[in-house]
Short mmCIF file of C-alpha atoms in Angstrom, two decimals:
data_model
loop_
_atom_site.label_atom_id
_atom_site.label_comp_id
_atom_site.label_asym_id
_atom_site.label_seq_id
_atom_site.Cartn_x
_atom_site.Cartn_y
_atom_site.Cartn_z
CA MET A 1439 -66.53 -57.28 -79.40
CA ALA A 1440 -64.14 -54.63 -78.02
CA ASN A 1441 -65.05 -55.56 -74.47
CA ASN A 1442 -63.88 -59.13 -75.15
CA LEU A 1443 -60.39 -58.17 -76.31
CA LEU A 1444 -57.51 -59.67 -74.38
CA THR A 1445 -55.92 -56.95 -72.27
CA PRO A 1446 -52.27 -56.89 -71.18
CA VAL A 1447 -53.39 -57.55 -67.59
CA LYS A 1448 -55.35 -60.64 -68.65
CA ILE A 1449 -52.41 -61.91 -70.66
CA LEU A 1450 -49.97 -61.36 -67.78
CA ASP A 1451 -52.24 -63.05 -65.24
CA GLU A 1452 -52.46 -66.10 -67.47
CA SER A 1453 -48.71 -65.99 -68.17
CA LEU A 1454 -47.81 -65.93 -64.48
CA MET A 1455 -50.04 -68.90 -63.72
CA ILE A 1456 -48.49 -70.87 -66.58
CA LEU A 1457 -45.00 -69.87 -65.43
CA GLU A 1458 -45.71 -71.07 -61.90
CA ASN A 1459 -46.73 -74.48 -63.20
CA ASN A 1460 -43.52 -74.76 -65.25
CA LEU A 1461 -41.11 -73.93 -62.43
CA ALA A 1462 -39.49 -76.86 -60.61
CA PHE A 1463 -36.52 -75.66 -58.55
CA THR A 1464 -37.89 -72.12 -58.23
CA SER A 1465 -41.24 -73.33 -56.96
CA ARG A 1466 -39.35 -75.08 -54.15
CA SER A 1467 -37.21 -72.05 -53.24
CA ASN A 1468 -37.82 -68.85 -51.33
CA ARG A 1469 -39.03 -65.92 -53.42
CA ASP A 1470 -38.73 -62.27 -52.51
CA TYR A 1471 -40.46 -59.51 -54.45
CA SER A 1472 -39.17 -55.99 -53.77
CA ASP A 1473 -41.70 -53.20 -54.28
CA GLU A 1474 -39.14 -50.43 -53.73
CA PHE A 1475 -38.82 -50.00 -57.51
CA ALA A 1476 -42.57 -49.89 -58.19
CA GLN A 1477 -42.43 -46.20 -59.12
CA SER A 1478 -39.10 -45.77 -60.87
CA GLY A 1479 -38.56 -49.29 -62.18
CA ALA A 1480 -35.48 -51.37 -61.43
CA LYS A 1481 -32.48 -51.85 -63.71
CA VAL A 1482 -30.01 -54.69 -64.08
CA GLY A 1483 -27.48 -54.37 -61.24
CA ALA A 1484 -29.92 -53.07 -58.64
CA THR A 1485 -29.47 -54.71 -55.23
CA VAL A 1486 -31.82 -55.74 -52.46
CA ASN A 1487 -30.68 -57.13 -49.11
CA ALA A 1488 -31.93 -60.25 -47.39
CA ARG A 1489 -31.31 -60.34 -43.64
CA LYS A 1490 -30.03 -63.46 -41.89
CA PRO A 1491 -30.99 -64.17 -38.27
CA ASN A 1492 -28.55 -63.72 -35.43
CA ARG A 1493 -27.01 -66.69 -33.69
CA PHE A 1494 -26.14 -66.66 -29.97
CA VAL A 1495 -24.03 -68.82 -27.66
CA GLY A 1496 -26.00 -68.22 -24.44
CA THR A 1497 -24.82 -68.11 -20.82
CA THR A 1498 -25.30 -70.47 -17.88
CA GLY A 1499 -25.89 -68.91 -14.45
CA PRO A 1500 -27.37 -65.65 -13.10
CA ASN A 1501 -24.77 -63.19 -14.36
CA LEU A 1502 -25.49 -61.07 -17.43
CA ASN A 1503 -23.23 -61.69 -20.42
CA ILE A 1504 -24.27 -59.49 -23.34
CA GLU A 1505 -23.16 -60.90 -26.67
CA GLY A 1506 -22.35 -58.82 -29.71
CA VAL A 1507 -25.12 -58.63 -32.28
CA ASN A 1508 -23.93 -59.23 -35.82
CA GLU A 1509 -26.63 -58.13 -38.25
CA ASN A 1510 -25.69 -60.29 -41.20
CA SER A 1511 -27.37 -59.64 -44.52
CA VAL A 1512 -26.82 -61.08 -47.95
CA PRO A 1513 -27.06 -58.78 -50.97
CA VAL A 1514 -29.15 -60.10 -53.82
CA THR A 1515 -28.22 -58.41 -57.08
CA LEU A 1516 -30.79 -58.31 -59.85
CA THR A 1517 -28.40 -59.65 -62.46
CA THR A 1518 -30.68 -60.85 -65.23
CA GLN A 1519 -33.31 -59.23 -67.39
CA PHE A 1520 -34.68 -62.08 -69.48
CA HIS A 1521 -37.40 -61.76 -72.05
CA VAL A 1522 -39.23 -63.56 -74.84
CA ASP A 1523 -40.09 -61.47 -77.91
CA PHE A 1524 -42.67 -62.23 -80.58
CA THR A 1525 -45.34 -60.59 -82.69
CA PHE A 1526 -49.06 -61.14 -83.01
CA SER A 1527 -51.85 -59.34 -84.80
CA SER A 1528 -54.58 -57.25 -83.24
CA GLN A 1529 -57.05 -59.79 -84.59
CA GLU A 1530 -55.49 -62.42 -82.34
CA LEU A 1531 -56.45 -60.35 -79.31
CA THR A 1532 -60.00 -61.51 -80.03
CA LEU A 1533 -59.03 -65.10 -79.22
CA ILE A 1534 -60.17 -66.60 -75.96
CA VAL A 1535 -57.38 -66.67 -73.41
CA ASP A 1536 -56.89 -70.47 -73.62
CA GLU A 1537 -56.29 -70.32 -77.38
CA PHE A 1538 -53.91 -67.40 -77.02
CA ALA A 1539 -52.08 -69.22 -74.24
CA ASP A 1540 -51.64 -72.38 -76.31
CA ARG A 1541 -50.28 -70.41 -79.26
CA TYR A 1542 -48.00 -67.96 -77.49
CA LEU A 1543 -47.91 -67.98 -73.71
CA LYS A 1544 -47.19 -71.64 -72.95
CA PRO A 1545 -44.05 -71.86 -75.11
CA ALA A 1546 -42.93 -68.41 -73.95
CA MET A 1547 -43.36 -69.24 -70.26
CA ALA A 1548 -41.61 -72.59 -70.70
CA THR A 1549 -38.57 -70.71 -72.01
CA ILE A 1550 -38.60 -68.23 -69.13
CA ALA A 1551 -39.15 -70.95 -66.51
CA ASN A 1552 -36.23 -73.03 -67.77
CA LYS A 1553 -33.93 -70.01 -67.76
CA ILE A 1554 -34.85 -69.04 -64.19
CA ASP A 1555 -34.54 -72.62 -62.93
CA PHE A 1556 -31.20 -73.18 -64.68
CA ASP A 1557 -29.70 -70.02 -63.19
CA GLY A 1558 -30.97 -70.93 -59.73
CA LEU A 1559 -29.58 -74.45 -59.86
CA GLY A 1560 -26.17 -72.96 -60.63
CA LEU A 1561 -26.09 -72.00 -56.94
CA ALA A 1562 -25.11 -75.60 -56.25
CA ALA A 1563 -21.55 -74.30 -56.65
CA ASN A 1564 -22.02 -72.44 -53.35
CA VAL A 1565 -23.02 -75.61 -51.50
CA ALA A 1566 -20.23 -77.39 -49.65
CA ASN A 1567 -22.01 -80.45 -48.27
CA ASN A 1568 -22.32 -83.35 -50.68
CA VAL A 1569 -23.15 -87.04 -50.77
CA GLY A 1570 -22.97 -89.67 -53.49
CA THR A 1571 -20.25 -90.37 -56.04
CA ALA A 1572 -19.55 -88.40 -59.20
CA GLY A 1573 -20.09 -90.64 -62.22
CA THR A 1574 -22.43 -93.01 -60.38
CA VAL A 1575 -26.20 -92.64 -60.73
CA PRO A 1576 -27.85 -92.74 -57.28
CA ASN A 1577 -29.90 -95.92 -57.04
CA ASP A 1578 -30.75 -96.33 -53.37
CA ILE A 1579 -32.77 -94.31 -50.87
CA SER A 1580 -29.72 -94.20 -48.61
CA VAL A 1581 -28.49 -91.23 -50.64
CA LEU A 1582 -31.58 -89.28 -49.56
CA LEU A 1583 -31.19 -90.37 -45.96
CA ASN A 1584 -27.52 -89.35 -45.99
CA ALA A 1585 -28.39 -85.96 -47.47
CA GLY A 1586 -31.07 -85.57 -44.80
CA ALA A 1587 -28.49 -86.34 -42.12
CA LYS A 1588 -26.24 -83.58 -43.50
CA LEU A 1589 -29.16 -81.14 -43.25
CA ASP A 1590 -29.89 -82.30 -39.69
CA ASN A 1591 -26.28 -81.71 -38.69
CA GLU A 1592 -26.51 -78.17 -40.09
CA ALA A 1593 -29.63 -77.57 -37.94
CA ALA A 1594 -31.94 -77.35 -40.97
CA PRO A 1595 -35.51 -77.29 -39.62
CA ARG A 1596 -37.79 -80.25 -40.16
CA ASP A 1597 -40.76 -78.00 -40.79
CA GLY A 1598 -42.14 -79.42 -44.02
CA MET A 1599 -39.95 -77.10 -46.12
CA ARG A 1600 -37.17 -79.51 -47.03
CA GLN A 1601 -36.85 -80.03 -50.78
CA ALA A 1602 -34.93 -82.09 -53.31
CA VAL A 1603 -34.49 -81.55 -57.03
CA TRP A 1604 -32.71 -84.00 -59.29
CA ASP A 1605 -32.10 -84.58 -62.98
CA PRO A 1606 -34.13 -86.99 -65.17
CA THR A 1607 -31.50 -89.74 -65.03
CA THR A 1608 -31.38 -89.71 -61.23
CA ASN A 1609 -35.16 -89.52 -61.08
CA ALA A 1610 -35.56 -92.62 -63.27
CA SER A 1611 -33.06 -94.56 -61.19
CA MET A 1612 -34.56 -93.54 -57.85
CA VAL A 1613 -38.16 -94.23 -58.89
CA LYS A 1614 -37.12 -97.74 -59.85
CA SER A 1615 -35.14 -98.26 -56.65
CA ALA A 1616 -38.07 -97.17 -54.48
CA ALA A 1617 -40.63 -99.43 -56.14
CA GLY A 1618 -42.19 -101.84 -53.66
CA LEU A 1619 -40.59 -100.36 -50.56
CA PHE A 1620 -42.48 -99.50 -47.40
CA ASN A 1621 -44.34 -96.61 -49.05
CA PRO A 1622 -48.14 -96.87 -48.96
CA GLY A 1623 -49.84 -98.34 -52.00
CA PRO A 1624 -51.30 -95.07 -53.33
CA ALA A 1625 -47.85 -93.46 -53.24
CA ILE A 1626 -46.31 -96.25 -55.30
CA GLY A 1627 -49.21 -95.98 -57.70
CA GLU A 1628 -48.63 -92.25 -58.06
CA GLN A 1629 -44.96 -92.82 -58.92
CA TYR A 1630 -45.94 -95.48 -61.46
CA GLU A 1631 -48.44 -93.19 -63.16
CA SER A 1632 -46.32 -90.03 -63.22
CA GLY A 1633 -42.84 -91.50 -63.63
CA ILE A 1634 -41.64 -88.99 -61.03
CA PHE A 1635 -40.58 -89.73 -57.46
CA ARG A 1636 -43.46 -89.02 -55.11
CA PRO A 1637 -43.14 -85.41 -53.84
CA ALA A 1638 -43.44 -86.11 -50.09
CA SER A 1639 -40.84 -88.84 -49.54
CA LEU A 1640 -38.38 -89.34 -46.69
CA GLY A 1641 -39.02 -85.86 -45.35
CA LEU A 1642 -38.41 -84.14 -48.70
CA ASP A 1643 -40.64 -82.55 -51.32
CA ILE A 1644 -38.98 -84.06 -54.38
CA GLY A 1645 -39.13 -82.77 -57.94
CA MET A 1646 -37.44 -83.49 -61.26
CA ASP A 1647 -35.74 -80.70 -63.18
CA GLN A 1648 -33.80 -81.09 -66.42
CA ASN A 1649 -31.97 -77.87 -65.56
CA VAL A 1650 -29.76 -79.44 -62.87
CA ASN A 1651 -26.31 -78.01 -63.63
CA VAL A 1652 -23.34 -80.05 -64.79
CA PHE A 1653 -19.98 -79.01 -63.34
CA THR A 1654 -16.42 -79.84 -64.40
CA THR A 1655 -13.70 -79.92 -61.76
CA GLY A 1656 -10.33 -78.23 -62.17
CA THR A 1657 -7.03 -79.84 -63.09
CA ARG A 1658 -5.65 -79.45 -59.55
CA THR A 1659 -4.04 -82.21 -57.51
CA ASN A 1660 -4.50 -82.91 -53.81
CA ALA A 1661 -2.66 -80.22 -51.90
CA THR A 1662 -1.69 -79.09 -48.41
CA VAL A 1663 -2.41 -76.06 -46.26
CA SER A 1664 0.30 -73.40 -46.43
CA GLY A 1665 0.57 -71.84 -42.99
CA ALA A 1666 -1.01 -72.57 -39.62
CA GLY A 1667 -3.72 -70.58 -37.86
CA GLN A 1668 -5.77 -69.72 -40.94
CA THR A 1669 -9.39 -68.74 -40.33
CA GLY A 1670 -12.12 -67.00 -42.31
CA ASN A 1671 -13.13 -67.23 -45.95
CA SER A 1672 -9.64 -67.44 -47.50
CA LEU A 1673 -7.28 -70.38 -47.46
CA VAL A 1674 -3.68 -70.39 -48.72
CA VAL A 1675 -2.66 -73.78 -50.10
CA THR A 1676 0.27 -75.33 -51.92
CA GLY A 1677 0.87 -78.45 -53.98
CA LEU A 1678 -1.90 -77.87 -56.55
CA GLY A 1679 0.57 -78.43 -59.37
CA ALA A 1680 2.15 -75.72 -61.50
CA GLY A 1681 -0.69 -73.83 -63.16
CA GLY A 1682 -3.24 -76.19 -61.67
CA THR A 1683 -6.78 -74.89 -61.92
CA VAL A 1684 -9.43 -74.92 -59.22
CA ALA A 1685 -12.97 -74.58 -60.54
CA LYS A 1686 -15.72 -72.68 -58.82
CA GLY A 1687 -17.73 -75.28 -56.94
CA ASP A 1688 -14.87 -77.73 -56.34
CA THR A 1689 -15.27 -79.18 -52.83
CA PHE A 1690 -12.69 -80.54 -50.42
CA THR A 1691 -11.90 -81.56 -46.85
CA LEU A 1692 -8.96 -80.67 -44.61
CA GLY A 1693 -7.25 -83.21 -42.40
CA GLY A 1694 -8.19 -82.82 -38.73
CA VAL A 1695 -10.88 -80.18 -39.41
CA PHE A 1696 -14.25 -81.59 -38.37
CA ALA A 1697 -17.69 -80.06 -38.86
CA VAL A 1698 -19.72 -78.91 -35.86
CA ASN A 1699 -23.44 -78.56 -35.31
CA PRO A 1700 -24.16 -74.80 -35.41
CA GLN A 1701 -26.46 -74.94 -32.38
CA ASN A 1702 -24.56 -77.08 -29.86
CA ARG A 1703 -21.12 -76.60 -31.49
CA GLN A 1704 -20.25 -80.26 -31.01
CA SER A 1705 -18.38 -82.30 -33.61
CA VAL A 1706 -20.68 -84.23 -35.94
CA GLY A 1707 -17.99 -86.86 -36.46
CA TYR A 1708 -16.92 -86.20 -40.05
CA LEU A 1709 -14.59 -83.76 -41.76
CA ARG A 1710 -16.03 -80.39 -42.71
CA GLN A 1711 -16.58 -80.05 -46.46
CA PHE A 1712 -15.72 -76.73 -48.10
CA THR A 1713 -16.56 -75.33 -51.53
CA VAL A 1714 -14.51 -72.95 -53.65
CA LEU A 1715 -16.45 -69.77 -54.41
CA ALA A 1716 -14.27 -68.41 -57.21
CA ALA A 1717 -12.08 -70.10 -59.79
CA ALA A 1718 -8.35 -69.94 -59.09
CA THR A 1719 -5.13 -70.88 -60.87
CA ALA A 1720 -1.99 -71.93 -59.03
CA ASP A 1721 1.30 -70.20 -59.70
CA GLY A 1722 4.35 -71.98 -61.04
CA SER A 1723 5.03 -73.45 -57.60
CA GLY A 1724 1.50 -74.78 -57.13
CA ASN A 1725 0.43 -72.09 -54.65
CA ALA A 1726 -2.96 -70.37 -54.60
CA THR A 1727 -5.33 -68.52 -52.30
CA LEU A 1728 -8.82 -70.00 -52.33
CA SER A 1729 -12.06 -68.21 -51.53
CA ILE A 1730 -14.10 -70.76 -49.58
CA PHE A 1731 -17.41 -71.47 -47.88
CA PRO A 1732 -18.15 -72.05 -45.09
CA PRO A 1733 -15.58 -69.85 -43.40
CA ILE A 1734 -13.14 -71.53 -41.04
CA ASN A 1735 -14.62 -70.31 -37.76
CA THR A 1736 -13.20 -71.88 -34.61
CA ALA A 1737 -14.41 -71.45 -31.04
CA ALA A 1738 -11.60 -68.95 -30.54
CA SER A 1739 -12.05 -66.95 -33.76
CA ASN A 1740 -15.87 -66.75 -33.99
CA GLN A 1741 -17.78 -68.88 -31.49
CA GLN A 1742 -21.19 -67.48 -32.42
CA TYR A 1743 -20.82 -68.76 -35.96
CA GLN A 1744 -18.45 -71.65 -35.27
CA THR A 1745 -18.15 -74.10 -38.16
CA VAL A 1746 -15.20 -76.36 -37.27
CA THR A 1747 -13.63 -78.07 -34.29
CA ALA A 1748 -10.24 -76.54 -35.03
CA GLY A 1749 -8.39 -74.69 -37.75
CA PRO A 1750 -6.08 -76.60 -40.10
CA ALA A 1751 -2.49 -77.21 -39.14
CA ASN A 1752 0.33 -76.21 -41.43
CA ALA A 1753 0.74 -78.87 -44.14
CA ALA A 1754 -2.66 -80.39 -43.30
CA PRO A 1755 -3.78 -82.47 -46.29
CA LEU A 1756 -6.40 -81.01 -48.63
CA THR A 1757 -8.39 -83.76 -50.34
CA TRP A 1758 -10.79 -83.05 -53.19
CA ASP A 1759 -14.18 -84.76 -53.10
CA VAL A 1760 -14.24 -85.26 -56.89
CA ALA A 1761 -11.26 -86.20 -59.04
CA ALA A 1762 -9.62 -83.68 -61.35
CA SER A 1763 -11.17 -82.87 -64.75
CA THR A 1764 -14.37 -84.75 -63.96
CA GLN A 1765 -17.90 -83.85 -65.05
CA TYR A 1766 -20.79 -84.48 -62.69
CA SER A 1767 -24.38 -83.41 -62.11
CA ALA A 1768 -25.17 -81.54 -58.90
CA ASN A 1769 -28.62 -82.59 -57.72
CA LEU A 1770 -29.74 -80.82 -54.56
CA ALA A 1771 -31.44 -81.56 -51.24
CA TYR A 1772 -32.11 -78.39 -49.28
CA HIS A 1773 -34.33 -76.35 -47.04
CA ARG A 1774 -36.48 -73.88 -48.97
CA ASN A 1775 -34.73 -70.91 -47.33
CA ALA A 1776 -31.30 -71.97 -48.58
CA PHE A 1777 -31.87 -70.13 -51.85
CA THR A 1778 -33.74 -66.94 -52.68
CA LEU A 1779 -35.00 -65.62 -55.99
CA ALA A 1780 -35.45 -61.85 -55.88
CA THR A 1781 -37.49 -59.99 -58.48
CA ALA A 1782 -38.46 -56.35 -58.89
CA ASP A 1783 -40.65 -54.25 -61.13
CA LEU A 1784 -39.25 -53.06 -64.42
CA GLU A 1785 -40.16 -49.59 -65.57
CA ASP A 1786 -43.84 -49.14 -66.39
CA VAL A 1787 -43.96 -48.50 -70.14
CA ASN A 1788 -47.56 -47.30 -70.10
CA LYS A 1789 -46.30 -43.79 -69.40
CA PHE A 1790 -44.59 -43.85 -72.79
CA GLY A 1791 -47.82 -44.78 -74.54
CA ALA A 1792 -47.05 -48.46 -74.96
CA TRP A 1793 -49.67 -51.19 -74.70
CA GLY A 1794 -48.52 -53.02 -71.61
CA ALA A 1795 -48.81 -53.88 -67.93
CA ARG A 1796 -46.92 -55.16 -64.88
CA ARG A 1797 -48.15 -57.86 -62.53
CA VAL A 1798 -46.80 -59.78 -59.53
CA HIS A 1799 -47.70 -63.36 -58.63
CA LYS A 1800 -46.13 -65.42 -55.83
CA GLY A 1801 -43.04 -63.25 -55.64
CA ILE A 1802 -42.38 -62.93 -59.38
CA SER A 1803 -42.84 -59.60 -61.15
CA MET A 1804 -43.46 -59.66 -64.90
CA ARG A 1805 -43.95 -56.99 -67.54
CA ILE A 1806 -45.52 -57.13 -70.99
CA ALA A 1807 -45.18 -54.42 -73.64
CA ARG A 1808 -46.32 -54.13 -77.25
CA GLN A 1809 -45.83 -51.14 -79.53
CA TYR A 1810 -45.62 -50.32 -83.21
CA ALA A 1811 -42.05 -50.22 -84.55
CA ILE A 1812 -41.89 -47.71 -87.38
CA GLY A 1813 -38.46 -48.91 -88.49
CA SER A 1814 -39.64 -52.42 -89.33
CA ASP A 1815 -43.38 -51.83 -89.78
CA THR A 1816 -44.16 -54.49 -87.17
CA VAL A 1817 -45.87 -54.58 -83.79
CA PRO A 1818 -43.48 -56.55 -81.56
CA CYS A 1819 -44.34 -57.76 -78.09
CA ARG A 1820 -42.00 -58.65 -75.25
CA ILE A 1821 -42.51 -60.29 -71.88
CA ASP A 1822 -39.75 -59.52 -69.35
CA VAL A 1823 -38.67 -60.60 -65.90
CA LEU A 1824 -35.88 -58.97 -63.87
CA TYR A 1825 -34.39 -61.23 -61.24
CA GLY A 1826 -31.38 -62.35 -59.27
CA TRP A 1827 -30.54 -65.47 -57.29
CA SER A 1828 -28.60 -65.77 -54.04
CA ALA A 1829 -27.58 -68.63 -51.79
CA ILE A 1830 -28.77 -67.11 -48.51
CA TYR A 1831 -28.15 -70.24 -46.42
CA PRO A 1832 -25.99 -72.59 -48.51
CA GLU A 1833 -25.24 -74.54 -45.34
CA LEU A 1834 -28.88 -75.68 -45.42
CA ALA A 1835 -28.28 -77.56 -48.66
CA CYS A 1836 -26.47 -80.69 -49.78
CA ARG A 1837 -25.44 -81.75 -53.26
CA ILE A 1838 -26.39 -85.24 -54.40
CA LEU A 1839 -23.70 -86.10 -56.93
CA ARG A 1840 -24.25 -88.07 -60.11
#
């Protein structure tokens, strides 16, 4: 009988497979496991770096023109140690793994999966591009085509790694709107049977996730740029209203500032959308300095990473994409590499005599530990993950507003 006992490794292997099947947004995002903490174990606040590729302008003609190499990297901080804690008896270790999974692992992994997905979908605040209308449920495939066009104009590859995740309300509306269109019969049948938009549709692998974040815009009013010649990630503005608030994730356009394709650096024909990366409050005169993405990079200030046709003029109008004090859901269309989930090994508790193990599956490290607690006369068990999210390429994503 002892040879048939469930071991911590068996339990973790089953847990990780169940977790994978519960993930929606995370399963459609890049995952990066760091083994640098395999020996010592990582702690909350540890950082790993994800490198971004260089971008070059190029030169026409025979003469050499060496460009500066900017090794850009994005730090991913392991911000969250999340765990589910419960108790079970030694007798229950004699259960077959399916019975144990039904009783403990499936509900535990559902909780962990929803937490990881919810945190990841909060990165929508870092995404500037958006389509659709806040307060209106998308009900036509044009919203997907428009989001795809935004990705094309940001040079997002069409390599089979484009994704979309939307909330249940949007999913229900879009499944209905797509019924009977030019999709092949089996695809329509699949949508009818599952109630979920077919995964491979219009160049996107589409999934439904109830963890799509809801945002509320600030109380700010439309404003103007305060000072000409501004470039980079900060923008000084005025006219927000005395004490007006700007929420993280509020998006806007600037008059006369058009987006460019990052490869050919030509105007794409519409105003560049920006997002606010940190909440701000205007002073009594309505002035504030906003932290923004993408940076205002002109051909003169940073041609390699040019984002706009020109910088904003003094008093250029700033127009918010969503009205003040408005709630909306931020569905996402994106390339898989836009967002990265980083995980690392927690400390191995076996060396302290605990019953436990660590395992890694598809970029996610998980730890289980169980040990007698003399203070409460119980044998608690905990399953932990240590992770952090980062928007590595937020320009390769587009919000679909609802």
